[in-house]
XYZ file of C-alpha atoms in Angstrom:
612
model
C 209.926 -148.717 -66.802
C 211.046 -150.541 -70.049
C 207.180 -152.140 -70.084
C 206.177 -148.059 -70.047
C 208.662 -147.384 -72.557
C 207.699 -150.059 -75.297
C 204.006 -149.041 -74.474
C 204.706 -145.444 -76.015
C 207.120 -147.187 -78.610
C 204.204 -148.752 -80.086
C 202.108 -146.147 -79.865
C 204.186 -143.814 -81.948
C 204.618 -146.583 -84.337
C 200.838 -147.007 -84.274
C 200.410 -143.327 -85.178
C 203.232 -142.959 -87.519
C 201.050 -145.870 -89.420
C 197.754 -144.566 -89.492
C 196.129 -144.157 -92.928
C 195.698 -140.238 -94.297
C 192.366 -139.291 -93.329
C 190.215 -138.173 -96.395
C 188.063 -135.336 -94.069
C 191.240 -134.087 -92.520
C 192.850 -133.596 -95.995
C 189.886 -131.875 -97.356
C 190.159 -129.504 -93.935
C 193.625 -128.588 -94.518
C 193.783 -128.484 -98.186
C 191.000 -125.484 -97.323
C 193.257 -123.989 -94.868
C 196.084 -124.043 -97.139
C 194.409 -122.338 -99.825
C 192.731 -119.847 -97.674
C 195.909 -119.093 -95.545
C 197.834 -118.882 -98.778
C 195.287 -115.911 -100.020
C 195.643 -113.640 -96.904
C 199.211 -114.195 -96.551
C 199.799 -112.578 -99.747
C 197.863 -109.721 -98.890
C 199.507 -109.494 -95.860
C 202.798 -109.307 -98.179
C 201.268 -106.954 -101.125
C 200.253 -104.206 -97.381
C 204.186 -104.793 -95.986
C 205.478 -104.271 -99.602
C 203.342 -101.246 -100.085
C 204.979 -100.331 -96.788
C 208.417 -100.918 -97.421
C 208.041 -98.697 -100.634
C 206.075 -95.694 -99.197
C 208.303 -95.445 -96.093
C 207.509 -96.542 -92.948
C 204.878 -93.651 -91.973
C 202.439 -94.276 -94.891
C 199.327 -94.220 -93.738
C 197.478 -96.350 -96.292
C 200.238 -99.527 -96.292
C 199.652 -99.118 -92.234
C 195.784 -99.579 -92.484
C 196.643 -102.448 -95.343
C 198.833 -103.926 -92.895
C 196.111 -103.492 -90.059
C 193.570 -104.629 -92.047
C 195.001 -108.094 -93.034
C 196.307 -108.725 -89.566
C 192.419 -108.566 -88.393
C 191.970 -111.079 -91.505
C 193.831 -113.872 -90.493
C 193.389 -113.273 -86.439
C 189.322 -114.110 -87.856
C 190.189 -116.778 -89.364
C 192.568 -118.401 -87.434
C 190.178 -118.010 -84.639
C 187.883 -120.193 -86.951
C 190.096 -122.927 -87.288
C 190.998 -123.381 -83.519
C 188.452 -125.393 -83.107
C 188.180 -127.448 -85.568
C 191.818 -128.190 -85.313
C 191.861 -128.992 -81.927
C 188.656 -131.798 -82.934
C 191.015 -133.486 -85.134
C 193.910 -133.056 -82.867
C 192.020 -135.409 -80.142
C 190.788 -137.889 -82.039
C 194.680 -138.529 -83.395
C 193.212 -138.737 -87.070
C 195.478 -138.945 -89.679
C 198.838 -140.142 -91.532
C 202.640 -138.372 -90.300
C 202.256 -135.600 -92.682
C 198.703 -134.831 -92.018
C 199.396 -134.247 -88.058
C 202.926 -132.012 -89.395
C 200.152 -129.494 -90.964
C 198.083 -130.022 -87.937
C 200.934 -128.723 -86.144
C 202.358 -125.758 -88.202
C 198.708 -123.995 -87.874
C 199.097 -120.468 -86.620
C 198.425 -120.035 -83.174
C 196.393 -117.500 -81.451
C 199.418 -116.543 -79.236
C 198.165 -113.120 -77.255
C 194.947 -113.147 -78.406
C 194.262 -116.060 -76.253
C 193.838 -113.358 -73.485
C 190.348 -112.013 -72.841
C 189.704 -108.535 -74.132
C 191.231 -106.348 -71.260
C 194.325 -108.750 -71.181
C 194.879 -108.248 -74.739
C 194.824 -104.295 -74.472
C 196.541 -104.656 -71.920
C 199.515 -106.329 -73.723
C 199.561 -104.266 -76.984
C 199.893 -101.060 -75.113
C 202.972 -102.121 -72.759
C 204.868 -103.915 -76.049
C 203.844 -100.606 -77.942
C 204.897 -98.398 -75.227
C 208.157 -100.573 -74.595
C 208.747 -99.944 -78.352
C 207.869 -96.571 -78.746
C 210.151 -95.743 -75.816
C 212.951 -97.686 -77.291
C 213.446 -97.035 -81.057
C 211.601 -92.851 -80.318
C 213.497 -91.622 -77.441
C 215.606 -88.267 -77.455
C 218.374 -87.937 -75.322
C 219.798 -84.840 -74.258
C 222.949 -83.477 -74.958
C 225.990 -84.433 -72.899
C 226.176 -80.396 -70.895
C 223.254 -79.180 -73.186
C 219.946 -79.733 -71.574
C 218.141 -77.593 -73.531
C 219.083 -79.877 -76.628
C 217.147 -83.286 -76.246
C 216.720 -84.313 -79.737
C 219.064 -86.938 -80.238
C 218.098 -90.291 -81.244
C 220.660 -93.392 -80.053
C 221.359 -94.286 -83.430
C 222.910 -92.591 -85.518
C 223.611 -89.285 -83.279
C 224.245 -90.914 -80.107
C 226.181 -93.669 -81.302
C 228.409 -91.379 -83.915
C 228.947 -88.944 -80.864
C 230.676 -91.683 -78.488
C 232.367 -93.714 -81.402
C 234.418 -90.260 -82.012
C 234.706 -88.995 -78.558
C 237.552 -88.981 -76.376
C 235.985 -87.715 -73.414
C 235.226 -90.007 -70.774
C 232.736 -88.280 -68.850
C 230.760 -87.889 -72.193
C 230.541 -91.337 -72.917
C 229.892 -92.091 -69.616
C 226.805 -89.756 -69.412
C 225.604 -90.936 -72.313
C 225.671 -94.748 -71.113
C 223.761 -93.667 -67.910
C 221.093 -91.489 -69.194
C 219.924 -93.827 -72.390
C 219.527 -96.711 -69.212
C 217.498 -93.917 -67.550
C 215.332 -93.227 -70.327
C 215.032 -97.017 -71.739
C 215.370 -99.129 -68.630
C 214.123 -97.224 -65.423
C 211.226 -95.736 -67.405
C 209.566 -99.184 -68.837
C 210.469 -101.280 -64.908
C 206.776 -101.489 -63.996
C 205.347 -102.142 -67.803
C 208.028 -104.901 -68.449
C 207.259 -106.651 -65.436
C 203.526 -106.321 -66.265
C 204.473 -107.887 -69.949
C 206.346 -110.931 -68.252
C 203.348 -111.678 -66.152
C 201.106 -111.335 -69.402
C 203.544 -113.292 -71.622
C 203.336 -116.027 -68.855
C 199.637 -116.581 -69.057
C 199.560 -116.132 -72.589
C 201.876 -119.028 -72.668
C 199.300 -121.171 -70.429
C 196.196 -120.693 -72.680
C 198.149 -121.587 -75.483
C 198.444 -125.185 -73.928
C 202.297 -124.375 -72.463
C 202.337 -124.905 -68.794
C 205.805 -123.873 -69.110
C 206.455 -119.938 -70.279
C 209.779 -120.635 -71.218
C 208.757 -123.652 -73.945
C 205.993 -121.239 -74.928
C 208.909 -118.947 -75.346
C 211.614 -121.116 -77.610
C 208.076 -122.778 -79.687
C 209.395 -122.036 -82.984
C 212.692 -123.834 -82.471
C 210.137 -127.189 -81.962
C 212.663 -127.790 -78.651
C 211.349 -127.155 -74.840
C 213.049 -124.547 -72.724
C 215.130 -127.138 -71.249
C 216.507 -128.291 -74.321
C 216.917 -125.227 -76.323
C 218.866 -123.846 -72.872
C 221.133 -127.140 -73.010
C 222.191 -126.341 -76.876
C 222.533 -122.789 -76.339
C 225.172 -123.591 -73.096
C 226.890 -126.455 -75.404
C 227.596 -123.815 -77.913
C 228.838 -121.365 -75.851
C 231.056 -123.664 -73.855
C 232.851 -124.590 -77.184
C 232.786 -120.393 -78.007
C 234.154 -119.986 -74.764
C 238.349 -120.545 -74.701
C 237.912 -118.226 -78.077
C 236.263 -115.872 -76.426
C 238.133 -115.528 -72.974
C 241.790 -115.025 -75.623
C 239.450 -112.405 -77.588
C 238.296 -110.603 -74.389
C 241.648 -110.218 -72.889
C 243.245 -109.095 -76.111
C 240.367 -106.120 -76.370
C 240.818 -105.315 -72.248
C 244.670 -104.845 -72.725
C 243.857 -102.528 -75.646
C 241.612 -100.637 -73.300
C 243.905 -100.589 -70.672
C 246.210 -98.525 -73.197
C 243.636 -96.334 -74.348
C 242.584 -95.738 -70.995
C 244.623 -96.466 -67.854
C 244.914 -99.633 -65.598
C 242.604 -97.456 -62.809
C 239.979 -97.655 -65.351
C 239.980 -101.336 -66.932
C 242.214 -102.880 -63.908
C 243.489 -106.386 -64.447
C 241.479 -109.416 -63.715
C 238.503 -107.606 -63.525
C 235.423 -107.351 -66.047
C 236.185 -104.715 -68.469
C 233.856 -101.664 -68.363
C 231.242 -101.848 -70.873
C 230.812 -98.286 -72.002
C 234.047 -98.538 -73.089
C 234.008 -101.752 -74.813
C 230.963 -100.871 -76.526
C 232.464 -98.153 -78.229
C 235.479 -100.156 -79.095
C 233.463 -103.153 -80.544
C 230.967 -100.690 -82.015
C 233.779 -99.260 -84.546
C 233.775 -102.990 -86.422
C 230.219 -102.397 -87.135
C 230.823 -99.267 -88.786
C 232.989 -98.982 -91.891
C 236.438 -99.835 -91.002
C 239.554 -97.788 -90.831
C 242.208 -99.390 -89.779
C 243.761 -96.722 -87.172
C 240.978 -97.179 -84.782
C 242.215 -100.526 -83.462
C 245.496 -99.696 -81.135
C 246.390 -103.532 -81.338
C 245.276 -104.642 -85.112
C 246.580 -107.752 -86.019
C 249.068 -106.124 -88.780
C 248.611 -102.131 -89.260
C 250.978 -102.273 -91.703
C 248.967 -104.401 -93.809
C 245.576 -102.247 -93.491
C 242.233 -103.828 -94.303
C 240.764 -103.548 -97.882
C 238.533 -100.832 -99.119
C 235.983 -102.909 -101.058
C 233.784 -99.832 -102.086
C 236.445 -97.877 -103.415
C 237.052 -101.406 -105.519
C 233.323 -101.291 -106.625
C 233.385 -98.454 -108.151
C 236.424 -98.756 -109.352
C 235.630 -101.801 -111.083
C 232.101 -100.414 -112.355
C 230.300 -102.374 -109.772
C 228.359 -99.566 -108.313
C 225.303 -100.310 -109.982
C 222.701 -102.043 -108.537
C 221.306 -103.869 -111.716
C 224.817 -104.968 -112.625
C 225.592 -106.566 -108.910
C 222.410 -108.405 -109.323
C 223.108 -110.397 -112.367
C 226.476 -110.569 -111.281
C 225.298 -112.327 -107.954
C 222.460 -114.279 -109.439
C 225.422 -115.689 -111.991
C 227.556 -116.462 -108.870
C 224.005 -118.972 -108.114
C 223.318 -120.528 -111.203
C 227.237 -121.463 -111.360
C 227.026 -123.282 -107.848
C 224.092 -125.027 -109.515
C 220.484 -123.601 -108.474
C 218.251 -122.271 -110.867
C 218.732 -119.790 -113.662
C 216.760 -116.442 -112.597
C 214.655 -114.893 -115.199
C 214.623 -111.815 -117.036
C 211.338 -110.330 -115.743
C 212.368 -110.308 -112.039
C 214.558 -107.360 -112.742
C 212.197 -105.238 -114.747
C 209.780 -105.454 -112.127
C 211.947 -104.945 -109.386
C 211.565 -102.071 -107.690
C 213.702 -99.348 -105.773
C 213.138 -98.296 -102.268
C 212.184 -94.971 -101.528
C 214.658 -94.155 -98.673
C 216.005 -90.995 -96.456
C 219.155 -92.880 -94.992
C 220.898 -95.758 -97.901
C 223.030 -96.783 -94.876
C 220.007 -98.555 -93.312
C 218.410 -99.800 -96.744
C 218.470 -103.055 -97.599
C 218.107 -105.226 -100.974
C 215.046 -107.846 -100.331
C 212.748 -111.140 -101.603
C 209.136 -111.059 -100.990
C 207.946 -114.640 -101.259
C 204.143 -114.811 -101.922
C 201.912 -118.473 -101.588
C 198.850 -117.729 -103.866
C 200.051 -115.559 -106.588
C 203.269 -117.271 -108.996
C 205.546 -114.995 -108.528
C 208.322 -113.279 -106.158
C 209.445 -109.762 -106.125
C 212.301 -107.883 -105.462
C 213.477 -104.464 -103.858
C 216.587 -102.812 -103.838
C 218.499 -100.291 -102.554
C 221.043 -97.859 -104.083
C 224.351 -100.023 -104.405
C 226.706 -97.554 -102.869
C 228.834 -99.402 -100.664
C 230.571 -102.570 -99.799
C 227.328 -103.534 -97.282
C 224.760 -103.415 -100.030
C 227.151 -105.440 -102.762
C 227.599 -108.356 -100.027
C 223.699 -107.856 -98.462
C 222.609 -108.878 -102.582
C 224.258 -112.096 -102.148
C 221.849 -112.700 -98.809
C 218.809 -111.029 -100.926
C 219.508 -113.936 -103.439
C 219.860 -116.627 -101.726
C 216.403 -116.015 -99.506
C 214.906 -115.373 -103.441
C 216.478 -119.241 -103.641
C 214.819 -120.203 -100.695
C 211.350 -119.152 -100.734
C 211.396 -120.819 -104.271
C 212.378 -123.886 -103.222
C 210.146 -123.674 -100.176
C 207.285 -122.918 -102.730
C 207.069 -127.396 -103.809
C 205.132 -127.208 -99.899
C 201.902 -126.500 -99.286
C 201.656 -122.935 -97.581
C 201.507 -124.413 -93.584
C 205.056 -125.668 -94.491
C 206.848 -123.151 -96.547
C 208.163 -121.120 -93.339
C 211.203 -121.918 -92.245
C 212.368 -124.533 -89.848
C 213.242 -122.054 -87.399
C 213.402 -118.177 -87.727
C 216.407 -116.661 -89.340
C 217.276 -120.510 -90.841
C 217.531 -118.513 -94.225
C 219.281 -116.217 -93.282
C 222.445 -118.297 -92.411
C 222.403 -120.112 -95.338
C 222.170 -116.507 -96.968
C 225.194 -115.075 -94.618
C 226.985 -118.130 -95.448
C 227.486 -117.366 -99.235
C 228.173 -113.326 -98.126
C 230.751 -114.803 -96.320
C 232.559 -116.856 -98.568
C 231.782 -114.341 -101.188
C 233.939 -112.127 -99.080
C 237.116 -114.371 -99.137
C 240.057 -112.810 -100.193
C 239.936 -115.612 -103.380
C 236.774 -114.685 -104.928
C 237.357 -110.947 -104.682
C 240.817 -111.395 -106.402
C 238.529 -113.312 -109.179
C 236.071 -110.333 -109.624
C 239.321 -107.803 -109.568
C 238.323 -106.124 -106.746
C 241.279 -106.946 -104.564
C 244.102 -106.451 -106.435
C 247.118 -107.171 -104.529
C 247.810 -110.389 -103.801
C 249.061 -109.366 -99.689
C 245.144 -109.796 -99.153
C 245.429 -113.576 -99.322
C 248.597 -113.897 -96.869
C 248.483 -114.374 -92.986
C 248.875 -110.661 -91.827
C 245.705 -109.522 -94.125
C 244.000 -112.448 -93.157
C 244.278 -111.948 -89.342
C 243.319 -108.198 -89.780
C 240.027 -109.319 -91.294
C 239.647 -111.987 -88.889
C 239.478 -109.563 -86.248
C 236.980 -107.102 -87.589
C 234.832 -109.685 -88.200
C 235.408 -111.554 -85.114
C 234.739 -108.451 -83.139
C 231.036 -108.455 -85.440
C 230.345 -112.019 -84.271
C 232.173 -113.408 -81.011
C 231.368 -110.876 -78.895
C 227.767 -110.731 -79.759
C 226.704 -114.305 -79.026
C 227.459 -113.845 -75.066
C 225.231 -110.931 -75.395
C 221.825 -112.615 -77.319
C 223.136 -115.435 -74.966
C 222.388 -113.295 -71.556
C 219.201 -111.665 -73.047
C 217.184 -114.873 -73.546
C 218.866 -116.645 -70.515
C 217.213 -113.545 -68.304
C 213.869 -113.729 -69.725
C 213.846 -117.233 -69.805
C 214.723 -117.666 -66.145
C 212.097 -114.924 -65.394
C 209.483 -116.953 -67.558
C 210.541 -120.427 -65.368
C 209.977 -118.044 -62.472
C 213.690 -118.696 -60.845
C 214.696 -114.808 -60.556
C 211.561 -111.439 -60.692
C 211.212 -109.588 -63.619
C 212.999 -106.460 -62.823
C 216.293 -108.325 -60.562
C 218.457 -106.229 -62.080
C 221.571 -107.824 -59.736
C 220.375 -111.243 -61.492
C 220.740 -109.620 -65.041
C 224.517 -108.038 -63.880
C 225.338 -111.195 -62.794
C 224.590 -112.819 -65.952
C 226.430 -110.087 -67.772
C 229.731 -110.436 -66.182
C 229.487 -114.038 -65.989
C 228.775 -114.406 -69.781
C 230.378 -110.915 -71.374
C 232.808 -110.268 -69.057
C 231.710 -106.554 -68.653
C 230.707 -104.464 -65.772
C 228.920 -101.339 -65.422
C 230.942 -97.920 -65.061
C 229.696 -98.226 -61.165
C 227.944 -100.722 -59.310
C 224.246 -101.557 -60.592
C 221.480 -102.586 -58.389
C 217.847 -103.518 -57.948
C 217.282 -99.634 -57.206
C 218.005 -99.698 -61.098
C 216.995 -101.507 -64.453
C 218.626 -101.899 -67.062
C 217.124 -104.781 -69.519
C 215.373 -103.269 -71.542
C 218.371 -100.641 -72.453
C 219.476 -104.066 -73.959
C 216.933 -105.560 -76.018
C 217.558 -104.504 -79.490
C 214.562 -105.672 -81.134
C 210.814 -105.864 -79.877
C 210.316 -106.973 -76.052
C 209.055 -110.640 -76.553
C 211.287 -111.221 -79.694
C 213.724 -113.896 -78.437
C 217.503 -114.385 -79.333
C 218.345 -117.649 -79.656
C 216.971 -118.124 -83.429
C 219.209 -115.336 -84.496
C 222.337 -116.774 -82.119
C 221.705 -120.462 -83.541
C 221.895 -119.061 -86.994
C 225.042 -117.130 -86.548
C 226.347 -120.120 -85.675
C 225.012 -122.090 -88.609
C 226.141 -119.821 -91.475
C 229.903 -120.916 -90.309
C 228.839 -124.302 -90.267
C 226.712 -124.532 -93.774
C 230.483 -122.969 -94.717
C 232.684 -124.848 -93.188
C 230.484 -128.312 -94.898
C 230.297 -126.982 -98.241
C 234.449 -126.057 -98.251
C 235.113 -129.455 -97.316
C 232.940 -131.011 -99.686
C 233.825 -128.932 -102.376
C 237.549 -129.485 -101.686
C 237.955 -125.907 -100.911
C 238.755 -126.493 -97.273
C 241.281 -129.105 -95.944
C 241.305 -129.282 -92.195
C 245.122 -128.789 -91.314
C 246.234 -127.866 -94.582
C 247.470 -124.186 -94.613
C 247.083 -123.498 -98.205
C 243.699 -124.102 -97.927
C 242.180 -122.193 -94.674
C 238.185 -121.946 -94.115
C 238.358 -118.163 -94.110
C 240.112 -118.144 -98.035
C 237.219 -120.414 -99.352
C 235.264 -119.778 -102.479
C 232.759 -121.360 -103.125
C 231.810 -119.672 -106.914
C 231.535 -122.435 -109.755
C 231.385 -125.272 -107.275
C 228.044 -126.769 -109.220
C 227.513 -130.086 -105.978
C 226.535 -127.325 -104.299
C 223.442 -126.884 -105.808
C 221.490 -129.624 -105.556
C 222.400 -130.642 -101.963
C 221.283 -126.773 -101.612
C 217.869 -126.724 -102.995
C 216.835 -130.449 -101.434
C 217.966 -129.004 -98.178
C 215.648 -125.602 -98.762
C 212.440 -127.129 -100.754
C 211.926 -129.021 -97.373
C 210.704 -126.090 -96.168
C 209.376 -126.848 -92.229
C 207.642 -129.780 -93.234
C 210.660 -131.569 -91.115
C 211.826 -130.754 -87.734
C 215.040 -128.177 -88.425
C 217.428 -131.393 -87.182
C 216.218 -133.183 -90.367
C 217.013 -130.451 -92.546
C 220.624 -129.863 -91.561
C 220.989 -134.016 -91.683
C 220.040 -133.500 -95.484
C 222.367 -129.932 -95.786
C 225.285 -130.976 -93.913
C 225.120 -134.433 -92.561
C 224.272 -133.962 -89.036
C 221.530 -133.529 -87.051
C 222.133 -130.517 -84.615
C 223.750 -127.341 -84.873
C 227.541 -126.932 -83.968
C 230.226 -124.227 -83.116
C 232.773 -126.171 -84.798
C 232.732 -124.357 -88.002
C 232.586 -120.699 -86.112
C 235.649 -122.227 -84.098
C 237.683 -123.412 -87.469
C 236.948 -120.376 -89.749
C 238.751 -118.073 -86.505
C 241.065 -120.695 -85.485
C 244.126 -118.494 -87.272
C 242.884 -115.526 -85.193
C 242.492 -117.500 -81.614
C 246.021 -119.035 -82.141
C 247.554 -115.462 -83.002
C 245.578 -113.789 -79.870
C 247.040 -116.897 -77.610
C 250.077 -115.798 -78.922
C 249.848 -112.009 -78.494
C 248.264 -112.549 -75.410
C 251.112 -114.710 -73.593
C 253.995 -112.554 -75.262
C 252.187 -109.217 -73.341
C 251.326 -111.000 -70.516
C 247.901 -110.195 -70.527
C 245.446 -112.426 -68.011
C 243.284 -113.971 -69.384
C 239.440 -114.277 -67.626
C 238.295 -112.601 -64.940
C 237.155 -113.218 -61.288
């Protein structure tokens, strides 16, 4: 065995020696070029799109008509790629471009296949994000959509039996209806997977993570073993508060908790707050801050203002000035509902230049979403030193953390006492701190079991361990993992997956999970080095952390982001925070006040804690 293992030792060594070959560079400095040209007119159609509204019917056929561009020429390459693939030609950084070329993916399937495939993830789609429900006792009124009528109609309802309904018949409409064309997908999505060279769906499945099925499974259960004695406090806090709200018949003890209920009670922290809906806040007394009322209080209700307010908050941590011109030609979005509008970067790998799009700055969502707009603008720049095959990130959503990491610490209690936007200084002490702590906790711990169960179904349907529709299977994942239960008994006569699935049907979770977990790592690292975190030291907490004027930032910052994917993504967080894999430590410290109060609380009302 050690004979076998030195054999492939030298052989990578071999490899990692060879000599750049001059053909192969001539190959892909073509590709890079070319790629870099449709890209951006892939960008300029889903721009156009983003300004005209979603139902524009010339940004659509822009968008249509670029996709059909690079599916061309990607098919070109696919040959000639794979040539220069088998005869191993080429230095380490040649073979990294060899291996960041776009892949087919489902049009690998012959022409009925791929049809085929389109229609069901259309149809899946369609179903999901276009179905009306009717109302709860008016059946002659089925026009409401599940967000925002649906989900405003349970979030203020009282009424059991309403919720209730409303929990069944969306499951009826989204699950039951799609059972035979998302078992139809999963059989497509598995040989889609095997004639893109995966014998295994589920590695096919986790590709852009660089990690096999097996190993992306074996971080995703590390990190939620370390989430998990902060989640089982969390859970049994929120079941005791149901059990007020709604009887011990209804949420009994030691049992999952039922999740139409919980739903509702998590959903309020994603709305904006008001203290009185939480029957067990942390400190009522103390409230939770009204940051928009501060805004525009403070003359912050501008959008132009925030943004050279935010893009000074990045040159003082040490990255690049932005210039004048990125602003004047910045441009607002056209949209019917400012509560789902969002500020955004456009990053573009021909042309010299980024753009920007805002929204009307109206709230406390859009002031902290500009610091995330910003730092992605950061990013792509950074990114931009690569050639265009490397100027992705080194897994989906990567940006985004380090983007949610600065919204975060821009939302410490310290920093918004430095803009004037908190005023009193009670937001800095314990009993404001734990309020926040919970909101926020009730945004992020609860969510990760979910994502968690979503990809853990799929992928065990993809490794062929459990059918496609076993709806038992999924329940038993939920309870395990979420510790909720349906309002009756679920079974295989049912289906209720795709109810779930909040974004398209082969989109999988555990980018966006992993970089959840990173932002409060990225934070927790730059704290510490910035001496604005001391582990133990009370007076200086991960959750009170500001980060503005810290100047090391920046440069550690934009090494870490011009690598762009040219490295695997352990390489890049080695450079960003001085280890190689992602951890739930920082998640863990920035809520450690709020677990040890929920112990606490928990103990004191003798409330169990887990489930059988």
């Amino acid at each position: 065995m050690w004979i076998y293992s030195a054999v492939l030792l030298l052989v990578g060594l071999t490899q990692a020696e060879s000599p750049p070959d001059e053909t192969l560079d001539r190959f892909l400095n073509e590709t890079n070029q070319q790629l870099a040209v449709i890209y951006d007119q892939a960008v300029l159609a889903q721009l156009l799109n983003e300004l005209r509204g979603p139902n524009d019917l010339v940004a659509l056929l822009e968008i249509e008509v670029t996709d059909d561009k690079l599916l061309k020429y990607v098919r070109t390459l696919t040959t000639r790629k794979a040539k220069f693939k088998r005869l191993g030609l080429g230095d380490t950084r040649q073979r990294r471009l060899l291996s960041k070329f776009p892949q087919l993916g489902y049009e690998a399937l012959n022409d009925r296949d791929l049809e085929h495939v389109y229609a069901l993830a259309s149809n899946m789609s369609d179903n999901y994000h276009n179905v009306k429900l009717c109302a709860y006792k008016q059946p002659e009124n089925c026009t409401l959509r599940l967000i925002p009528e649906v989900q405003t109609i349970v979030q203020g309802s009282r009424d059991l039996a309403e919720i209730e309904y409303y929990w069944f018949e969306w499951r009826r409409r989204t699950g039951l209806a799609t059972r035979p064309q998302f078992v139809a997908f999963m059989d497509l999505y598995k040989k889609t997977a095997r004639l893109n060279g995966y014998p295994r769906a589920e590695d096919y499945w986790f590709r852009s993570l660089e990690l096999d099925g097996q190993e992306t499974m074996a971080l995703l259960d590390k990190i939620m073993h370390g989430l998990r004695p902060l989640f089982l406090q969390f859970h049994a806090h929120v079941r005791g508060s149901l059990r007020k709200m709604y009887g011990e018949d209804l949420v009994p003890r030691h049992r999952p908790y039922p999740q139409h209920l919980a739903e509702v009670f998590i959903g309020n922290a994603f709305r904006r707050v008001q203290a009185e809906w939480y029957v067990d806040l942390p400190s009522p007394e103390a409230g939770l801050a009204n940051i928009t009322q501060e805004l525009h209080r403070r003359g912050l209700s501008t959008t132009q203002r925030v943004f050279w307010n935010v893009a000074e908050y990045f040159r003082a941590i040490g990255l690049p000035q932005l210039e004048e011109s990125l602003w004047t030609y910045a441009q607002k979005v056209a949209s019917d509902d400012d509560d789902r509008c969002w500020h955004k970067a456009w990053r573009y790998y021909a042309l010299p230049r980024t753009n920007f799009t805002y929204c009307p700055l109206n709230d406390e969502e859009r002031f902290f979403n500009m610091f995330e707009a910003q730092a992605d603008l950061h990013y792509y720049r950074a990114a931009s030193a690569q050639p265009t095959l490397l100027q992705e990130e080194p897994f989906p959503n990567f940006s985004d953390a380090i983007g949610k990491c600065f919204s975060m610490a821009a939302s410490s209690p310290r920093f918004l006492r430095k803009l004037g936007l908190l005023r009193d200084a009670k937001w800095k002490e314990l009993p404001a701190r734990l309020n926040r702590l919970y909101v926020q906790g009730l945004r992020v711990v609860f969510l990760l079991p979910v994502f968690y169960v979503l990809d853990r179904y799929r992928v065990e349907v993809l490794a062929g361990h459990i059918q496609a529709d076993d709806n038992e299977a999924y329940w038993r994942f939920t309870e395990h993992y979420t510790g909720a239960t349906a309002p009756s008994k679920r079974t295989n006569a049912q289906f209720d997956v795709p109810a779930k699935l909040l974004m398209e049907v082969d989109d999988q979770y555990a980018s966006h999970f992993l970089s959840i977990v990173l932002q409060f790592q990225l934070l927790k690292h730059f704290c510490a080095e910035s001496g604005q975190f001391e582990n133990g030291n009370p007076s200086k907490p991960l959750d009170l952390c500001d980060l503005s004027d810290q100047r090391g930032i920046g440069g550690i910052l934009q090494k870490g982001m011009s690598l762009g994917s040219s490295v695997h993504y352990r390489q890049v967080l080695q450079t960003l925070v001085g280890e190689p894999e992602i951890s739930i430590e920082g998640l863990l410290t920035y809520f450690r006040p709020l677990q040890d109060w929920l112990q606490e609380e928990n103990q004191k009302n003798d409330l169990e804690v887990g489930w059988k």
